[in-house]
XYZ file of C-alpha atoms in Angstrom:
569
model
C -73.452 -56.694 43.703
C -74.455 -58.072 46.893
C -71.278 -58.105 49.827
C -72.129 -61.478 50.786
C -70.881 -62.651 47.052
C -68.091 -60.322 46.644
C -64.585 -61.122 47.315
C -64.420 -57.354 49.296
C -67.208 -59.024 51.819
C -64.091 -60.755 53.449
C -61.595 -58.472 56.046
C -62.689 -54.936 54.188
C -60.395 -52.879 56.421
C -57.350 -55.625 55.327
C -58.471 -54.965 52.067
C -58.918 -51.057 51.749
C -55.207 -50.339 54.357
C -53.200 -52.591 51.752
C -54.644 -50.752 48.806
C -53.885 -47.097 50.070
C -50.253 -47.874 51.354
C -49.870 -49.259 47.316
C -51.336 -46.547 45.935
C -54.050 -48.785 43.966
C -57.846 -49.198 43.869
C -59.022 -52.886 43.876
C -62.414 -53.466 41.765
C -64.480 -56.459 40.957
C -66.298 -56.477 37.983
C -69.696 -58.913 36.780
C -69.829 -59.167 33.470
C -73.118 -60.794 33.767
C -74.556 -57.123 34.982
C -72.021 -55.207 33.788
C -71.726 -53.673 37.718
C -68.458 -52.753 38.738
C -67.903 -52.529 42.359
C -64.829 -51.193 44.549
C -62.898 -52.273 47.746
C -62.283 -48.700 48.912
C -65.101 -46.081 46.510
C -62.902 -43.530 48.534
C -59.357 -44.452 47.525
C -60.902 -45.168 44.091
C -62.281 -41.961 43.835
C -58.880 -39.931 44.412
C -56.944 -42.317 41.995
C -59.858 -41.317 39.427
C -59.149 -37.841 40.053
C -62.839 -37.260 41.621
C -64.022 -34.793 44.355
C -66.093 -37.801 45.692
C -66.305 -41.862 46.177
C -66.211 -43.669 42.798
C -69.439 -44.946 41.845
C -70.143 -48.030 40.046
C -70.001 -46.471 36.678
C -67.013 -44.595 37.173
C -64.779 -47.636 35.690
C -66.911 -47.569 32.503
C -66.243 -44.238 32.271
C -62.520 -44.179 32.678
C -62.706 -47.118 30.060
C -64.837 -44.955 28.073
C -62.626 -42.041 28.052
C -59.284 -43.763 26.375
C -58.524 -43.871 22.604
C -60.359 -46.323 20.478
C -56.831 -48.186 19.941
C -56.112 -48.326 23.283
C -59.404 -49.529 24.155
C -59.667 -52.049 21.372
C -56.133 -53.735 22.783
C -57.308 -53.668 26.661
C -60.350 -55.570 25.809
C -58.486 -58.187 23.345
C -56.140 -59.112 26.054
C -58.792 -59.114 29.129
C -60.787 -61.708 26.944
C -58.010 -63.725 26.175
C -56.781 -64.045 29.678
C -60.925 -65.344 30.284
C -60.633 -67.509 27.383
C -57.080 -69.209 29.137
C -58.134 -68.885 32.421
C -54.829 -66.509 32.918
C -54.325 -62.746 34.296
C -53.469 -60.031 32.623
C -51.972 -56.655 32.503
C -52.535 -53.849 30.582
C -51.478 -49.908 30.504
C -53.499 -46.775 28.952
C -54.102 -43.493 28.751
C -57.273 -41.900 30.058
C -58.773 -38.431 29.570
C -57.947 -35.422 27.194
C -55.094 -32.628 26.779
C -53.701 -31.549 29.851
C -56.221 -34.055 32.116
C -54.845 -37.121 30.560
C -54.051 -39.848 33.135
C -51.974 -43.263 32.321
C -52.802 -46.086 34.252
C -51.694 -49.674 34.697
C -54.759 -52.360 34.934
C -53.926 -56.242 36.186
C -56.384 -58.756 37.025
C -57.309 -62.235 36.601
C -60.983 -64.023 36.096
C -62.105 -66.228 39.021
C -65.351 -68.088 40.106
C -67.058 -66.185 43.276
C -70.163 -67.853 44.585
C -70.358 -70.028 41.350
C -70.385 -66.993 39.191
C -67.217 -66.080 36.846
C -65.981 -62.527 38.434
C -63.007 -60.232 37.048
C -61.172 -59.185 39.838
C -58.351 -56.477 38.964
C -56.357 -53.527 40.548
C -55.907 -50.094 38.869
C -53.089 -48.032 39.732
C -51.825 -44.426 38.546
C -48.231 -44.461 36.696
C -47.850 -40.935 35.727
C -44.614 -40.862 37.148
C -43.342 -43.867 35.595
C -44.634 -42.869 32.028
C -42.576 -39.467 32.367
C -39.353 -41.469 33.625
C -39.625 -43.645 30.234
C -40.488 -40.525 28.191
C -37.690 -39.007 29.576
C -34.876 -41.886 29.653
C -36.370 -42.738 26.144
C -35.900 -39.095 25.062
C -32.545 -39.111 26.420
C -31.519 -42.346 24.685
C -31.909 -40.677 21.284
C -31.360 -36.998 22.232
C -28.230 -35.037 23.484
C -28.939 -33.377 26.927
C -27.373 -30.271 26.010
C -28.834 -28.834 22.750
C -31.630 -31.314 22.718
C -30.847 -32.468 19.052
C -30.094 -35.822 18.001
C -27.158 -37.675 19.751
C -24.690 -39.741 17.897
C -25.889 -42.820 18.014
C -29.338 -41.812 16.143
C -27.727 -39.142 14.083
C -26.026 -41.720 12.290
C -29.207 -44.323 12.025
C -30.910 -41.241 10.284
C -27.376 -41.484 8.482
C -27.309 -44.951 7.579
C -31.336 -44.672 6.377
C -30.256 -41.684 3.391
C -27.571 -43.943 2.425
C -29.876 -47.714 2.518
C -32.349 -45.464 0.317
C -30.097 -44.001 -2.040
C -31.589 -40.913 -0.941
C -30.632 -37.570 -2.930
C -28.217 -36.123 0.008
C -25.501 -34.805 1.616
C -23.635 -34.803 5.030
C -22.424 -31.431 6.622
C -19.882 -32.181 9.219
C -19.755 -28.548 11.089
C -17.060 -28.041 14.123
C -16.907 -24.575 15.962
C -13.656 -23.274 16.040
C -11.446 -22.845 18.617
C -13.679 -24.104 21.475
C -10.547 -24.158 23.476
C -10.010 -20.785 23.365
C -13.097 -19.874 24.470
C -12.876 -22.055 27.591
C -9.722 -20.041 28.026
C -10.359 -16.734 27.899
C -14.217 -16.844 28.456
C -14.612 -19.838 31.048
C -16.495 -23.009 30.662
C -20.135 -21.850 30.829
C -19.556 -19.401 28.488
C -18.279 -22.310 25.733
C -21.589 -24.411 26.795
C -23.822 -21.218 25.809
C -22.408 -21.409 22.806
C -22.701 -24.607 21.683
C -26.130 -24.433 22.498
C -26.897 -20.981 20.769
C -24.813 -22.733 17.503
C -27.416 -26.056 17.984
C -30.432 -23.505 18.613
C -29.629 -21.924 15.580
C -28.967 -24.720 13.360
C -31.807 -26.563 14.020
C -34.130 -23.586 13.424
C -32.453 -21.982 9.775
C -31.318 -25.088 7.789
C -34.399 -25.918 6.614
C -37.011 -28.402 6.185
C -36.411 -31.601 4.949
C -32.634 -31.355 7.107
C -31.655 -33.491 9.429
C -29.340 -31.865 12.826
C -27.666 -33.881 15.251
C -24.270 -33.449 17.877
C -22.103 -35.617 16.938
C -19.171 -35.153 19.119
C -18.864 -32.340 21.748
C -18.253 -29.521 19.379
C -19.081 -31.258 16.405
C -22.737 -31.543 14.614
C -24.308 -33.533 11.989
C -27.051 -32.449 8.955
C -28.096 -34.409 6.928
C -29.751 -32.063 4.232
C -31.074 -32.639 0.643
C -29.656 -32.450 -2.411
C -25.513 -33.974 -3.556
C -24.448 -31.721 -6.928
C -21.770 -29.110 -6.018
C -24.343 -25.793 -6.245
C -26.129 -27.328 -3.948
C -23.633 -28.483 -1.231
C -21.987 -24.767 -1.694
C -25.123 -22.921 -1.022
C -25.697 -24.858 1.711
C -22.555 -24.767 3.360
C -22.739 -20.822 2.299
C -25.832 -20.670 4.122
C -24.534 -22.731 7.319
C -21.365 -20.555 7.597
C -23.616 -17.418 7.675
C -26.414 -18.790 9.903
C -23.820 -19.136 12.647
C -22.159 -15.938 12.025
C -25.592 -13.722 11.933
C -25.348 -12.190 15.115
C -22.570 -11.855 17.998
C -23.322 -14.344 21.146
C -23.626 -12.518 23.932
C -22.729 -14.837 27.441
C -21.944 -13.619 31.183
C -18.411 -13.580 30.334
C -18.498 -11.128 27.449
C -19.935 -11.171 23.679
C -18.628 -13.938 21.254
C -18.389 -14.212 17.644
C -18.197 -17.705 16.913
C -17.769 -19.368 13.437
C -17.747 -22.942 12.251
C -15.677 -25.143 9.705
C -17.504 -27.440 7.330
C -16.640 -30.986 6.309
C -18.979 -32.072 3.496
C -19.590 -35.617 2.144
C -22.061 -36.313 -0.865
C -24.194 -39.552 0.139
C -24.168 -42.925 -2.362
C -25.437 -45.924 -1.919
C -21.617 -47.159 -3.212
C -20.493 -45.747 0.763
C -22.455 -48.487 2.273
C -21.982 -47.372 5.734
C -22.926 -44.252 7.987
C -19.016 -44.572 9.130
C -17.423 -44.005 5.999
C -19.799 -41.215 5.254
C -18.440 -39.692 8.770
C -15.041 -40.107 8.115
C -15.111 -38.992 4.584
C -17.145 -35.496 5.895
C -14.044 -35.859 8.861
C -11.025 -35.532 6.411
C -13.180 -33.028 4.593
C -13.288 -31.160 7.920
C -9.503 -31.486 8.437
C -9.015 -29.800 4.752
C -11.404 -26.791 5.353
C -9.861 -26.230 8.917
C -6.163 -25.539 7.390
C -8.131 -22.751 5.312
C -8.851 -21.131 8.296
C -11.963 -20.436 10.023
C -15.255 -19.886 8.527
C -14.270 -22.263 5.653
C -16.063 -25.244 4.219
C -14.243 -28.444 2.022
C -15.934 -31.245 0.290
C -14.630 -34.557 -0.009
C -12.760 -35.889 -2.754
C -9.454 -37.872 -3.225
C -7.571 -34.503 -2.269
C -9.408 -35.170 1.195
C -8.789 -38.457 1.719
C -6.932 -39.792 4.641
C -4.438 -42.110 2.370
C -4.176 -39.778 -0.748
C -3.198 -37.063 2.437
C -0.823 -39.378 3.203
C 0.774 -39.965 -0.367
C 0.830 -36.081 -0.798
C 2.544 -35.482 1.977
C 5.318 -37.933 1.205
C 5.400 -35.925 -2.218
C 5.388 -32.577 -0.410
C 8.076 -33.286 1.857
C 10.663 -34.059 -1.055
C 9.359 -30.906 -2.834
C 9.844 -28.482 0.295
C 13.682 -29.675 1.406
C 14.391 -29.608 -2.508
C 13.131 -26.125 -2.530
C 14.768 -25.330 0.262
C 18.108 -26.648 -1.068
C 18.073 -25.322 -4.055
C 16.730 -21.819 -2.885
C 13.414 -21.683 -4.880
C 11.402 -20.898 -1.572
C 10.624 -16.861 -2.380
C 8.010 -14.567 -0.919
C 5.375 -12.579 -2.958
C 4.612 -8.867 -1.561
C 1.200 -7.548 -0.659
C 0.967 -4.069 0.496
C -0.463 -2.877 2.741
C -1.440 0.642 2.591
C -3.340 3.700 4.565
C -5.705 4.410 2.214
C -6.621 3.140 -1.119
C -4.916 6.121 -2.926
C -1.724 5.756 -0.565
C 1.758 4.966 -2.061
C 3.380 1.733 -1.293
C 5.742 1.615 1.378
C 4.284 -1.617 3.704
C 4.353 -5.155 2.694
C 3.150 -8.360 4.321
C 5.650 -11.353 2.774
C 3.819 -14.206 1.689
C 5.300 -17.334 1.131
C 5.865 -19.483 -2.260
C 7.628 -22.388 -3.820
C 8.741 -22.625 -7.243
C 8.937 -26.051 -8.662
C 10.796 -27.764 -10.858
C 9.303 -26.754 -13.844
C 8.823 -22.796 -12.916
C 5.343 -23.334 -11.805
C 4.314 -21.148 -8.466
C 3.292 -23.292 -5.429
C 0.838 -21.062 -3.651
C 1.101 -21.287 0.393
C -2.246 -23.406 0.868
C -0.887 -26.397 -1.181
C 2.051 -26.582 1.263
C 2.081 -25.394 4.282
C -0.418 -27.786 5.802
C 1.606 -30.974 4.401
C 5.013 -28.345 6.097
C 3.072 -28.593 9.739
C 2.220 -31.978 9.583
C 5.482 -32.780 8.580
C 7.205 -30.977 10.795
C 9.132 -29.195 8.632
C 7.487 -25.074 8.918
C 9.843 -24.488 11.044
C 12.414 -24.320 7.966
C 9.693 -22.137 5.767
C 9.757 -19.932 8.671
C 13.525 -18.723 9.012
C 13.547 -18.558 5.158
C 10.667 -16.105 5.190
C 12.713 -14.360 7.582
C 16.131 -14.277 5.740
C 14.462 -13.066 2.877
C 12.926 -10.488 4.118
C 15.737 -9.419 6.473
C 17.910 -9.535 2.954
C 15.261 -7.170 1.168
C 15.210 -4.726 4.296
C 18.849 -4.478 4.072
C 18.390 -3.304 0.354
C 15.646 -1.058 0.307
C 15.521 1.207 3.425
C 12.086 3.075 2.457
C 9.681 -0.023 2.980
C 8.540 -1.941 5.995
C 7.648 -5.439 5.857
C 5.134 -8.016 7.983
C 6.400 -12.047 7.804
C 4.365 -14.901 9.538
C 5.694 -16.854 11.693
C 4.320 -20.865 12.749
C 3.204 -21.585 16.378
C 5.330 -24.583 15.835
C 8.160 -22.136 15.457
C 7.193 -20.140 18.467
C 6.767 -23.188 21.127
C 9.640 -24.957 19.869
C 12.766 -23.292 22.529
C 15.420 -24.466 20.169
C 13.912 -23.034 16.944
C 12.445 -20.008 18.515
C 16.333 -19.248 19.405
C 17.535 -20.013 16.231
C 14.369 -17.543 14.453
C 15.297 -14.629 17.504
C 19.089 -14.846 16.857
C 18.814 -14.426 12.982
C 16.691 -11.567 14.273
C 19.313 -10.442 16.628
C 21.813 -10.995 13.886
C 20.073 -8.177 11.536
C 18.757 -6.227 14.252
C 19.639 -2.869 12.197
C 16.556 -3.794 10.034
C 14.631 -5.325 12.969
C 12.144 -1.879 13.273
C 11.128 -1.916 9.764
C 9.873 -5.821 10.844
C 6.696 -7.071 11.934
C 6.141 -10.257 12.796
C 2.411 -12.017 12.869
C 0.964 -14.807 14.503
C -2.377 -16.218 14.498
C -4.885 -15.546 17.037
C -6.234 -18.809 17.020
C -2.456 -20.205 18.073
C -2.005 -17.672 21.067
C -4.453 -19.108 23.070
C -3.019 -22.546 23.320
C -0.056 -21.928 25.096
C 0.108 -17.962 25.897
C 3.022 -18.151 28.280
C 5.450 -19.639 25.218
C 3.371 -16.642 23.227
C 3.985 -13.627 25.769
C 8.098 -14.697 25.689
C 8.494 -15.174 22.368
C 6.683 -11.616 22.005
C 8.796 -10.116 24.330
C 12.170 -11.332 22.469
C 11.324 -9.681 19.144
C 9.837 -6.924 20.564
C 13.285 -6.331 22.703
C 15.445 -5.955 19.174
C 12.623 -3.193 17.804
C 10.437 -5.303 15.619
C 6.919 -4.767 15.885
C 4.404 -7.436 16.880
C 0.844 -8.746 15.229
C -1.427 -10.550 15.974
C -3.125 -12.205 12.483
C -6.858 -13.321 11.582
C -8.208 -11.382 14.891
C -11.522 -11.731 15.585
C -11.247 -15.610 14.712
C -10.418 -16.957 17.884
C -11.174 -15.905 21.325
C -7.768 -13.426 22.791
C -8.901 -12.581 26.380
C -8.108 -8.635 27.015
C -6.035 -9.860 29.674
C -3.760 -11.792 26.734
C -3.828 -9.049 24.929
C -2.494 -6.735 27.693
C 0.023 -9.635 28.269
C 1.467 -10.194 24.551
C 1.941 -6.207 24.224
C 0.491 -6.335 20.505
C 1.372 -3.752 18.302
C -0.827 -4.160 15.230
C -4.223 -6.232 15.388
C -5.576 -7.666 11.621
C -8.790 -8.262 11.217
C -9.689 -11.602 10.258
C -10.435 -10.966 6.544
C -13.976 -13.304 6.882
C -15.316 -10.078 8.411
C -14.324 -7.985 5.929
C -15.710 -9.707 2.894
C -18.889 -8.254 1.762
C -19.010 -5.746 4.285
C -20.875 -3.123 2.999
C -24.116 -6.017 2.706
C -23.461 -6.861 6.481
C -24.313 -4.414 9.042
C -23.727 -7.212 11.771
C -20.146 -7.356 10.681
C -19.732 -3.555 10.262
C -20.652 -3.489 13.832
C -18.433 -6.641 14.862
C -15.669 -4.528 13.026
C -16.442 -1.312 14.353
C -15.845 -3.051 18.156
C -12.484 -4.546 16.759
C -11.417 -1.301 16.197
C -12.898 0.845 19.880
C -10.940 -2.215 21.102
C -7.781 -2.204 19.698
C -7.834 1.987 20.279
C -7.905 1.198 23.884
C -4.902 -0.762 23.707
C -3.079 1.971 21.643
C -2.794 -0.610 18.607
C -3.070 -0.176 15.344
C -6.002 -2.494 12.761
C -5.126 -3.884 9.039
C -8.347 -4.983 7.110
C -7.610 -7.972 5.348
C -9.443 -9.276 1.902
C -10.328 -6.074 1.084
C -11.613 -6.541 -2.257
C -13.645 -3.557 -3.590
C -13.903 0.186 -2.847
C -17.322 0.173 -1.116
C -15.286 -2.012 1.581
C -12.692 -0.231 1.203
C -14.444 3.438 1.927
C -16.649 2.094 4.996
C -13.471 0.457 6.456
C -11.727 4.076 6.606
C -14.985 5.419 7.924
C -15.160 3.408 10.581
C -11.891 3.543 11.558
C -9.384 0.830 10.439
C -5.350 2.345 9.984
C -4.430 -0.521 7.136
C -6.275 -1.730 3.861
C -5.076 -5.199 2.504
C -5.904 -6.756 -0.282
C -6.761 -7.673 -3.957
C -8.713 -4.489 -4.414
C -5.190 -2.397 -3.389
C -3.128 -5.406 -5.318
C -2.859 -8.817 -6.011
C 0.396 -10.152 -4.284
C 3.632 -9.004 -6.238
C 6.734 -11.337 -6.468
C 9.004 -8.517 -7.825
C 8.338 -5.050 -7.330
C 10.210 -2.055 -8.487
C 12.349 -1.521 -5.696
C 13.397 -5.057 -5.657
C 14.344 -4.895 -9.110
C 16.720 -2.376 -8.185
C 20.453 -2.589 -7.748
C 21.503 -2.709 -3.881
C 22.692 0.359 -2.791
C 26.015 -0.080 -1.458
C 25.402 2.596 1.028
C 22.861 0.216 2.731
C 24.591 -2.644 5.243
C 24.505 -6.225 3.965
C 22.231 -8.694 5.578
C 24.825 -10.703 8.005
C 24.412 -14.108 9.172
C 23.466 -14.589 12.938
C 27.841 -16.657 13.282
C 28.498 -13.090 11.765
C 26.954 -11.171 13.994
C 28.124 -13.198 16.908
């Protein structure tokens, strides 16, 4: 293409200093010829990636190296901006694998030296591409785990419902992420939410979809709706967390999940009822405890919750009133052949009609009602009373956090105490681990006060929450029980024997002593007294028992009567 003709004949220098302080290469193609020439070879020849000035078939090169698609559209919209006598702009990708190169092409078609010339500028945007890859990516993806944020989790959501697709939702929730904060620090509660995400997205399984859905919270969307299906799911989500300890830079962690589950119809119509329906399914397996898992039905449901609990709280005071709030004894017991001399009280309610009202279809609808408080000091009268009447036995009661933070009902639970204080070292009293770590200053008093009159001191479901050694320095724990999710199906877990088998080095070091809750066959049983444990609990040594021998037995009037704490005052 002869200079005299071409646009780049005109103030060259002009020409080639604008184009390197843009970053661009300016050609001018003939499409009479087919000859491509440049403003600046040089300049061209670095944005081409070349050792050397670009030649005048380096452009149909480049062309020649992007995908047929991408080709196909550049050359539609060049001849249509001929055809209109308009410019045009187009982007694409040149080159292979880890040489690829995007660039951004705009030109126009003018008349030269009464020839039709395309005149265009090429520029690299390799940078910009991996901005939009990225702030796209980030649009759809939490930055965290790197799974699917909210937003698109429940699009994906909304799609299985829209198709009437066979599925379920699996709302899961670590527990007690605030106690890891607490005792373990902030980074160490980030690891694990991302070793939870890490290991949900790689075990549930194809066809599953994983997303965070709040900041503790994730989403899956997996196949299949009948009940064996949701339960070996959930089964397999519980364990998937639970298969090995986290280990941060604070200490190791054994985390564990709850599971809200809500079976997808087409009759939900909306990705938000589907998340609140897995929500109040969440709610109901977190009052099981850790580890559990609940499926949604009218039992689940916000406004049935709501009706129940208006039920519940007539049934409770009535109880109360009328004295049909009892306890049922579990003992608890050195060795599976040991006699029976330890008991932990649990609590029941007899209705109207003699039927037993286990604690799980109660106690929930107590807390929320604010009434525990009341189940609490009757747990504690009774027990006092059966103390007072059989002085061989020793007996473990639980008491609420509610009752523990509460100053005016923590005095009235410590002076009943105070009240019976003869029978106060044959007492333990258990709290929750999970509860501790909210508020362990109310705790550590509270501890202190019972401790002070000789009752003993244990902290329940260990293992479950997150109990800094510094707390449990602080709360001066007596007895430490091992959450019983641990202990089920030990002898098949050699990740729990070993989770259980630090429990116990642990609680050595602080002098305490370990129950094994749930134990509920000998092979548990045996390997739990190998390894260590002092106390076996559960349905393998009995079942709970509301009247035992010695209760059946006359008081001895040898024995001093359980006194009111006005008596005792």
């Amino acid at each position: 293409m002869s200079s005299e003709k071409s646009l780049f004949a005109v103030g060259p220098d002009t020409v080639r200093f604008a184009l390197e302080a843009a970053g661009q290469a300016m050609f001018e193609f003939d499409p009479d010829t087919g000859a491509v020439a440049w403003a600046d070879p040089r300049q061209a020849g670095e944005l081409l990636g070349m050792e050397g000035p670009a030649s005048d078939t380096c452009y149909e090169r480049l062309i020649g190296s992007v995908s047929p698609e991408q080709a196909a559209a550049r050359e539609a919209e060049v001849l249509a901006a001929r055809e209109a006598r308009r410019s045009y702009c187009v982007e694409f990708c040149a080159g292979t694998g880890s040489e690829q190169r995007w660039y951004e092409e705009r030109g126009t078609w003018m008349r030269l030296g009464g020839r039709e010339r395309m005149v265009g500028v090429i520029r690299r945007i390799d940078a910009q591409k991996k901005r939009e890859a990225q702030l796209s990516y980030l649009a759809a993806h939490d930055e965290m785990t790197g799974q699917l944020n909210r937003g698109r989790t429940k699009e994906a959501l909304q799609r299985a419902i829209d198709n009437s697709v066979d599925s379920s939702f699996f709302l899961v929730a670590i527990d007690n992420v605030g106690g890891i904060n607490v005792s373990f620090g902030f980074d160490a509660a980030d690891q694990v939410i991302s070793t939870i995400a890490e290991r949900l997205c790689e075990g549930v399984g194809e066809g599953c979809t994983v997303g965070r859905v709040a900041g503790t919270k994730f989403g899956i969307i997996a196949p299949g709706r009948s009940p064996e299906e949701m339960r070996e799911r959930a089964i397999s989500i519980l364990n998937l967390v639970r298969s090995d300890i986290i280990k941060t830079r604070s200490g190791s962690i054994a985390a564990s999940v709850c599971l809200g589950v809500a079976p997808l119809t087409a009759e939900m119509g909306s990705a938000d009822i589907a998340l609140a329906r897995a929500e109040a399914a969440l709610d109901q397996a977190r009052q099981a405890g850790p580890s559990s898992w609940s499926v949604f039905s009218e039992m689940t449901d916000p406004v049935s919750m709501r009706h129940r609990d208006t039920e519940m709280s007539d049934t409770i005071l009535t109880a109360l009133n009328d004295r049909r709030v009892t306890v049922a004894f579990q003992p608890i017991v050195t060795d599976v052949d040991a006699p029976w001399n330890k008991y932990e009280c649990l609590i029941r309610l007899d209705s109207t009609d003699g039927e037993e009202i286990s604690a799980p279809n109660f106690i929930a609808s107590a807390e929320r009602l604010g009434l525990v408080h009341l189940l609490d000091r009757r747990v504690l009268e009774l027990a006092t009373t059966a103390l007072a009447r059989e002085p061989d036995i020793e007996l473990a009661v639980n008491v609420s956090w509610e009752t523990v933070k509460d100053p005016v009902w923590a005095d009235g639970y410590v002076g009943h105490l105070r009240a019976n204080a003869h029978v106060a070292d044959r007492l333990t009293v258990e709290l929750t681990e999970t509860r501790i770590v909210d508020a362990i200053e109310a705790s550590e008093e509270f501890v202190a006060r019972i401790k002070a009159l000789g009752a003993k001191f244990a902290l329940d479901d260990f293992g479950a929450g997150y109990t800094s050694f510094r707390n449990l320095k602080a709360l001066d724990i007596d007895i430490l029980k091992i959450d019983g999710s641990f202990i089920t199906g030990l002898a098949q877990s050699k990740e729990n024997q070993l989770f259980v088998r630090t429990l116990i080095d642990l609680a050595r070091n602080f002098s305490m002593k370990t129950v094994a809750e749930w134990v509920d066959n000998e092979n548990d049983a045996r390997i739990l007294k190998a390894l260590g444990v002092d106390y076996l609990q559960g349905f393998f040594i009995s079942k709970p028992v509301r009247r035992p021998d010695w209760i059946m037995r006359e008081r001895r009037d040898d024995q001093p009567a359980l006194r009111s704490q006005s008596e005792a005052s």
